[in-house]
Amino acid sequence: RDIAAIYRKEKCDSIIAVGGGSAIDTGKAVNILVSEGGDDIAKYTGAGVLKRPLKPFFVVPTTAGTGSEVTSVAVITDEAKGVKLPFTSSFLLPNAAIIDPRMTLTLPSHITAATAMDAMTHAIESFTCMAKNPLSDAYATAAIKKVSQSLLQVMDNPKDSTGRLELAQASTMAGIAFSNSMVGLVHSLGHATGAICHLPHGLCMSLYLPYVLEFNLETIREPLGELLLYLDGPEVYAATPASRRAEASISALRTLRDALYKRCQLPRTLKEAGKVTENQLDQIAEMALNDGSIMFNPKEVSLKDARAVLQRAWA
Ligand SMILES: [Fe+2]
């Protein structure tokens, strides 16, 4: 609201968002207010509410993870109500994005790790959830390969500009993937945890990813098994029997999380993350069930299921 007021006062004609997911999504929300008028952003939540193009909007990401520069989605936290408001419309897509890895060279290591795990989650959920399709699959697999090959290199050498470029491209490609196919339970739980406990989004993704994949396992055995090729390379893929590849994909993700913990103490459990108390898990589970992305999860999720996944992720 404050930024929209400045926009109007200064008679601006366009918006440039420079930053991570929160800054980009703030830009999207400001664009709704200055294009549609009014001060009540909550009026525009949901899918397909916007009916016409917004003001010119440009994005320069400074993290490699959110993919918001190529998505038709924005998420804004209503701090007063403790909820995250979702917005979905193709009119939210930026007119142009500048993907310049120099903007991420000084990103602190724990944010590099958490945001890359957000990109990884976008790609994996895109590839395993209900709205997967050949186009989103192509972007998702390419993104997973890039994160798997470059993330630890960048963690060890933060100024590795080639590796940073790979992660920046992976983030954008994973964004294209999920914007054309949606995400699932990892995001539902993550949105709820972010709203209630104020944990960063990327960290929530890293915390929940393996446990949600275990919960979904029998419904996604084939696509998840296919991802082993991109997570661990052709040698490991070829040496792993087809019937064990899905579990091996989850193991590869756990190994990556351990490696990130070693390098920057990126938490692997809710307990390690702090900020969350065990008695908040019921509330998180309830809120997650009302999250828009849960309907794209490949397996039906009950309150009991969501609570059980949270318990597994606890410690
Ligand atoms: Fe995400």
Short mmCIF file of C-alpha atoms and ligand atoms in Angstrom, two decimals:
data_model
loop_
_atom_site.label_atom_id
_atom_site.label_comp_id
_atom_site.label_asym_id
_atom_site.label_seq_id
_atom_site.Cartn_x
_atom_site.Cartn_y
_atom_site.Cartn_z
CA ARG A 1 0.00 0.00 0.00
CA ASP A 2 2.79 2.39 0.89
CA ILE A 3 4.64 1.71 -2.36
CA ALA A 4 1.41 2.08 -4.36
CA ALA A 5 0.89 5.47 -2.69
CA ILE A 6 4.40 6.57 -3.72
CA TYR A 7 3.77 5.31 -7.27
CA ARG A 8 0.63 7.43 -7.52
CA LYS A 9 2.16 10.49 -5.87
CA GLU A 10 5.21 10.44 -8.14
CA LYS A 11 3.08 9.66 -11.21
CA CYS A 12 5.22 6.62 -12.06
CA ASP A 13 4.52 4.66 -15.22
CA SER A 14 6.05 1.26 -14.51
CA ILE A 15 7.58 -0.95 -11.81
CA ILE A 16 11.01 -2.55 -11.54
CA ALA A 17 11.42 -5.16 -8.81
CA VAL A 18 15.00 -5.89 -7.70
CA GLY A 19 15.33 -8.61 -5.06
CA GLY A 20 14.27 -12.09 -4.04
CA GLY A 21 10.83 -13.67 -4.07
CA SER A 22 9.35 -11.32 -1.48
CA ALA A 23 10.49 -8.20 -3.34
CA ILE A 24 9.24 -9.54 -6.68
CA ASP A 25 5.87 -10.58 -5.28
CA THR A 26 5.55 -7.21 -3.55
CA GLY A 27 6.09 -5.63 -6.98
CA LYS A 28 3.33 -7.83 -8.40
CA ALA A 29 0.93 -6.84 -5.64
CA VAL A 30 1.77 -3.13 -6.04
CA ASN A 31 1.09 -3.54 -9.74
CA ILE A 32 -2.39 -4.91 -8.98
CA LEU A 33 -3.17 -1.92 -6.74
CA VAL A 34 -1.86 0.77 -9.09
CA SER A 35 -3.46 -0.84 -12.16
CA GLU A 36 -6.82 -1.79 -10.66
CA GLY A 37 -7.07 1.00 -8.09
CA GLY A 38 -7.95 0.86 -4.41
CA ASP A 39 -5.94 -0.20 -1.39
CA ASP A 40 -7.40 -3.60 -0.61
CA ILE A 41 -5.12 -6.24 -2.08
CA ALA A 42 -7.20 -9.03 -0.49
CA LYS A 43 -9.97 -8.28 -3.05
CA TYR A 44 -7.81 -9.75 -5.82
CA THR A 45 -6.79 -13.09 -4.25
CA GLY A 46 -7.45 -16.38 -6.00
CA ALA A 47 -7.16 -17.47 -9.61
CA GLY A 48 -8.27 -15.52 -12.65
CA VAL A 49 -9.64 -12.49 -10.78
CA LEU A 50 -7.63 -9.99 -12.85
CA LYS A 51 -9.23 -9.32 -16.24
CA ARG A 52 -6.83 -7.00 -18.05
CA PRO A 53 -3.11 -6.25 -18.42
CA LEU A 54 -1.39 -4.38 -15.60
CA LYS A 55 1.30 -1.66 -15.75
CA PRO A 56 4.68 -2.46 -17.32
CA PHE A 57 6.60 -4.64 -14.86
CA PHE A 58 10.27 -5.65 -14.91
CA VAL A 59 12.20 -7.97 -12.62
CA VAL A 60 15.85 -8.35 -11.65
CA PRO A 61 16.15 -11.38 -9.33
CA THR A 62 18.91 -11.30 -6.69
CA THR A 63 18.34 -14.87 -5.51
CA ALA A 64 18.26 -18.06 -7.56
CA GLY A 65 15.24 -19.93 -6.35
CA THR A 66 11.84 -18.32 -6.39
CA GLY A 67 11.33 -18.25 -10.17
CA SER A 68 8.79 -15.48 -9.56
CA GLU A 69 10.22 -13.61 -12.57
CA VAL A 70 8.51 -16.15 -14.84
CA THR A 71 5.41 -17.13 -12.88
CA SER A 72 1.80 -16.04 -12.94
CA VAL A 73 1.72 -16.39 -9.16
CA ALA A 74 2.31 -14.06 -6.21
CA VAL A 75 2.06 -14.79 -2.49
CA ILE A 76 1.62 -11.94 -0.01
CA THR A 77 1.59 -12.36 3.78
CA ASP A 78 -1.24 -10.69 5.66
CA GLU A 79 0.64 -10.22 8.93
CA ALA A 80 -2.41 -9.02 10.82
CA LYS A 81 -4.32 -12.21 10.03
CA GLY A 82 -1.27 -14.52 9.95
CA VAL A 83 -2.18 -15.92 6.52
CA LYS A 84 -0.58 -16.01 3.09
CA LEU A 85 -2.74 -14.64 0.28
CA PRO A 86 -2.30 -16.31 -3.12
CA PHE A 87 -2.75 -14.50 -6.44
CA THR A 88 -2.78 -16.28 -9.80
CA SER A 89 -3.17 -14.57 -13.18
CA SER A 90 -1.21 -14.53 -16.41
CA PHE A 91 -1.35 -10.72 -16.10
CA LEU A 92 1.08 -11.00 -13.16
CA LEU A 93 3.85 -12.22 -15.47
CA PRO A 94 6.60 -9.62 -15.78
CA ASN A 95 7.09 -8.00 -19.20
CA ALA A 96 10.79 -8.84 -18.98
CA ALA A 97 13.24 -10.29 -16.49
CA ILE A 98 16.98 -9.79 -16.38
CA ILE A 99 18.68 -13.00 -15.22
CA ASP A 100 22.15 -11.80 -14.35
CA PRO A 101 24.06 -14.10 -11.98
CA ARG A 102 26.26 -11.17 -10.93
CA MET A 103 23.26 -10.12 -8.85
CA THR A 104 23.61 -13.31 -6.77
CA LEU A 105 27.42 -13.34 -6.26
CA THR A 106 27.23 -11.90 -2.73
CA LEU A 107 24.20 -13.89 -1.60
CA PRO A 108 24.95 -15.42 1.85
CA SER A 109 25.48 -19.17 1.73
CA HIS A 110 22.41 -20.19 3.74
CA ILE A 111 20.18 -18.12 1.42
CA THR A 112 21.93 -19.57 -1.65
CA ALA A 113 21.16 -23.04 -0.26
CA ALA A 114 17.57 -22.40 0.79
CA THR A 115 16.56 -20.61 -2.42
CA ALA A 116 18.18 -23.31 -4.57
CA MET A 117 16.15 -25.89 -2.65
CA ASP A 118 13.03 -23.85 -3.49
CA ALA A 119 13.94 -24.15 -7.19
CA MET A 120 14.61 -27.86 -6.72
CA THR A 121 11.19 -28.27 -5.07
CA HIS A 122 9.44 -26.34 -7.84
CA ALA A 123 10.95 -28.71 -10.38
CA ILE A 124 10.30 -31.91 -8.42
CA GLU A 125 6.70 -31.01 -7.52
CA SER A 126 6.07 -29.89 -11.09
CA PHE A 127 7.34 -33.28 -12.34
CA THR A 128 5.41 -35.39 -9.82
CA CYS A 129 2.12 -33.53 -9.29
CA MET A 130 -1.25 -33.73 -11.02
CA ALA A 131 -0.81 -31.09 -13.71
CA LYS A 132 2.52 -32.36 -15.07
CA ASN A 133 2.78 -32.20 -18.86
CA PRO A 134 5.52 -32.69 -21.47
CA LEU A 135 6.50 -29.00 -21.56
CA SER A 136 6.75 -28.56 -17.78
CA ASP A 137 8.59 -31.91 -17.57
CA ALA A 138 11.29 -30.68 -19.98
CA TYR A 139 11.96 -27.55 -17.93
CA ALA A 140 11.74 -29.42 -14.62
CA THR A 141 14.28 -32.11 -15.50
CA ALA A 142 16.74 -29.55 -16.91
CA ALA A 143 16.42 -27.47 -13.74
CA ILE A 144 16.97 -30.46 -11.42
CA LYS A 145 20.13 -31.41 -13.31
CA LYS A 146 21.53 -27.88 -13.03
CA VAL A 147 20.85 -27.58 -9.29
CA SER A 148 22.26 -31.05 -8.62
CA GLN A 149 25.43 -30.34 -10.58
CA SER A 150 26.10 -26.77 -9.42
CA LEU A 151 24.73 -26.11 -5.95
CA LEU A 152 27.52 -27.68 -3.89
CA GLN A 153 30.18 -26.20 -6.18
CA VAL A 154 28.73 -22.75 -5.55
CA MET A 155 28.50 -23.42 -1.82
CA ASP A 156 32.22 -24.25 -1.81
CA ASN A 157 33.12 -21.35 -4.07
CA PRO A 158 30.52 -18.55 -3.81
CA LYS A 159 32.21 -16.45 -6.52
CA ASP A 160 31.92 -19.26 -9.09
CA SER A 161 30.12 -17.22 -11.74
CA THR A 162 29.54 -20.21 -14.04
CA GLY A 163 27.90 -22.13 -11.21
CA ARG A 164 25.87 -19.06 -10.22
CA LEU A 165 24.65 -18.77 -13.82
CA GLU A 166 23.60 -22.44 -13.76
CA LEU A 167 21.61 -21.88 -10.55
CA ALA A 168 20.01 -18.71 -11.93
CA GLN A 169 18.97 -20.55 -15.08
CA ALA A 170 17.71 -23.50 -13.02
CA SER A 171 15.59 -21.17 -10.91
CA THR A 172 13.99 -19.56 -13.95
CA MET A 173 13.44 -22.91 -15.67
CA ALA A 174 11.90 -24.44 -12.53
CA GLY A 175 9.67 -21.36 -12.34
CA ILE A 176 8.51 -21.91 -15.92
CA ALA A 177 7.90 -25.58 -15.08
CA PHE A 178 5.68 -25.04 -12.05
CA SER A 179 3.92 -22.00 -13.43
CA ASN A 180 2.69 -24.33 -16.18
CA SER A 181 1.85 -27.27 -13.91
CA MET A 182 1.53 -26.14 -10.26
CA VAL A 183 3.10 -27.51 -7.07
CA GLY A 184 1.81 -29.79 -4.29
CA LEU A 185 1.96 -30.69 -0.61
CA VAL A 186 5.51 -29.42 0.03
CA HIS A 187 4.27 -25.95 -0.86
CA SER A 188 1.00 -26.32 1.06
CA LEU A 189 2.92 -27.19 4.23
CA GLY A 190 5.54 -24.53 3.48
CA HIS A 191 3.01 -21.74 2.99
CA ALA A 192 1.30 -22.65 6.27
CA THR A 193 4.61 -22.86 8.16
CA GLY A 194 5.71 -19.52 6.73
CA ALA A 195 2.45 -17.85 7.73
CA ILE A 196 2.34 -19.27 11.26
CA CYS A 197 6.01 -19.53 12.24
CA HIS A 198 7.69 -17.03 9.88
CA LEU A 199 10.24 -19.50 8.54
CA PRO A 200 11.72 -18.53 5.13
CA HIS A 201 9.99 -20.21 2.19
CA GLY A 202 13.09 -21.91 0.73
CA LEU A 203 14.01 -23.39 4.11
CA CYS A 204 10.47 -24.81 4.48
CA MET A 205 10.83 -26.46 1.06
CA SER A 206 14.10 -28.12 2.07
CA LEU A 207 12.57 -29.25 5.38
CA TYR A 208 9.52 -30.95 3.86
CA LEU A 209 10.65 -32.22 0.46
CA PRO A 210 11.85 -35.75 1.36
CA TYR A 211 8.98 -36.44 3.78
CA VAL A 212 6.32 -35.40 1.27
CA LEU A 213 7.96 -37.53 -1.43
CA GLU A 214 7.87 -40.48 0.99
CA PHE A 215 4.18 -39.80 1.64
CA ASN A 216 3.45 -39.63 -2.11
CA LEU A 217 5.83 -42.49 -2.96
CA GLU A 218 3.45 -45.18 -4.21
CA THR A 219 1.57 -42.73 -6.46
CA ILE A 220 4.72 -41.21 -7.98
CA ARG A 221 7.08 -44.19 -8.07
CA GLU A 222 7.64 -43.97 -11.82
CA PRO A 223 8.23 -40.23 -12.33
CA LEU A 224 10.24 -39.96 -9.10
CA GLY A 225 12.41 -42.89 -10.24
CA GLU A 226 13.00 -41.14 -13.55
CA LEU A 227 14.37 -38.11 -11.70
CA LEU A 228 17.31 -40.14 -10.37
CA LEU A 229 18.97 -39.57 -13.75
CA TYR A 230 18.93 -35.81 -13.18
CA LEU A 231 19.62 -35.90 -9.44
CA ASP A 232 22.54 -38.32 -9.46
CA GLY A 233 23.72 -38.73 -13.06
CA PRO A 234 23.68 -41.57 -15.61
CA GLU A 235 26.09 -43.93 -13.81
CA VAL A 236 24.04 -44.11 -10.62
CA TYR A 237 20.79 -44.25 -12.61
CA ALA A 238 22.03 -47.16 -14.72
CA ALA A 239 23.42 -49.02 -11.70
CA THR A 240 20.12 -48.73 -9.76
CA PRO A 241 17.39 -51.27 -10.55
CA ALA A 242 14.23 -49.61 -11.85
CA SER A 243 12.28 -50.81 -8.81
CA ARG A 244 14.65 -48.93 -6.42
CA ARG A 245 15.06 -45.65 -8.32
CA ALA A 246 12.28 -43.73 -6.56
CA GLU A 247 13.79 -44.45 -3.13
CA ALA A 248 17.25 -43.62 -4.51
CA SER A 249 15.95 -40.21 -5.66
CA ILE A 250 14.78 -39.47 -2.11
CA SER A 251 18.16 -40.63 -0.77
CA ALA A 252 19.95 -38.30 -3.20
CA LEU A 253 17.90 -35.39 -1.87
CA ARG A 254 18.66 -36.36 1.72
CA THR A 255 22.38 -36.54 0.88
CA LEU A 256 22.15 -33.06 -0.67
CA ARG A 257 20.44 -31.75 2.48
CA ASP A 258 23.17 -33.29 4.65
CA ALA A 259 25.83 -31.66 2.47
CA LEU A 260 24.08 -28.28 2.82
CA TYR A 261 23.82 -28.76 6.58
CA LYS A 262 27.54 -29.42 6.71
CA ARG A 263 28.33 -26.29 4.69
CA CYS A 264 25.93 -23.73 6.17
CA GLN A 265 23.87 -25.49 8.87
CA LEU A 266 20.74 -25.36 6.72
CA PRO A 267 18.29 -27.13 9.07
CA ARG A 268 16.97 -30.56 8.07
CA THR A 269 14.21 -30.88 10.65
CA LEU A 270 11.65 -28.49 12.13
CA LYS A 271 13.35 -28.94 15.50
CA GLU A 272 16.71 -27.87 14.07
CA ALA A 273 15.02 -24.89 12.44
CA GLY A 274 13.75 -23.54 15.76
CA LYS A 275 10.92 -20.98 15.63
CA VAL A 276 8.41 -23.87 15.40
CA THR A 277 7.02 -25.56 18.50
CA GLU A 278 5.60 -29.05 18.42
CA ASN A 279 2.18 -27.81 19.57
CA GLN A 280 1.92 -25.65 16.42
CA LEU A 281 1.93 -28.69 14.15
CA ASP A 282 -1.87 -29.16 14.37
CA GLN A 283 -2.43 -25.58 13.30
CA ILE A 284 0.07 -25.89 10.42
CA ALA A 285 -1.63 -29.11 9.23
CA GLU A 286 -5.05 -27.46 9.30
CA MET A 287 -3.90 -24.40 7.38
CA ALA A 288 -2.04 -26.55 4.83
CA LEU A 289 -5.27 -28.39 3.97
CA ASN A 290 -6.79 -25.07 2.86
CA ASP A 291 -3.83 -24.14 0.67
CA GLY A 292 -4.53 -23.92 -3.06
CA SER A 293 -1.62 -26.12 -4.11
CA ILE A 294 -2.85 -29.14 -2.13
CA MET A 295 -5.37 -30.00 -4.85
CA PHE A 296 -2.51 -30.69 -7.26
CA ASN A 297 -0.81 -33.15 -4.91
CA PRO A 298 -0.85 -36.60 -6.57
CA LYS A 299 -2.23 -38.29 -3.45
CA GLU A 300 -5.28 -37.15 -1.48
CA VAL A 301 -4.17 -35.60 1.84
CA SER A 302 -6.26 -35.83 5.01
CA LEU A 303 -5.65 -33.78 8.13
CA LYS A 304 -4.19 -36.88 9.74
CA ASP A 305 -1.83 -37.39 6.79
CA ALA A 306 -0.61 -33.78 6.89
CA ARG A 307 -0.07 -34.03 10.63
CA ALA A 308 1.87 -37.30 10.17
CA VAL A 309 4.18 -35.73 7.55
CA LEU A 310 4.82 -32.82 9.93
CA GLN A 311 5.64 -35.25 12.72
CA ARG A 312 8.14 -37.04 10.49
CA ALA A 313 9.70 -33.69 9.62
CA TRP A 314 9.85 -32.64 13.26
CA ALA A 315 13.04 -34.42 14.38
FE FE B 1 8.39 -22.21 -3.85
#
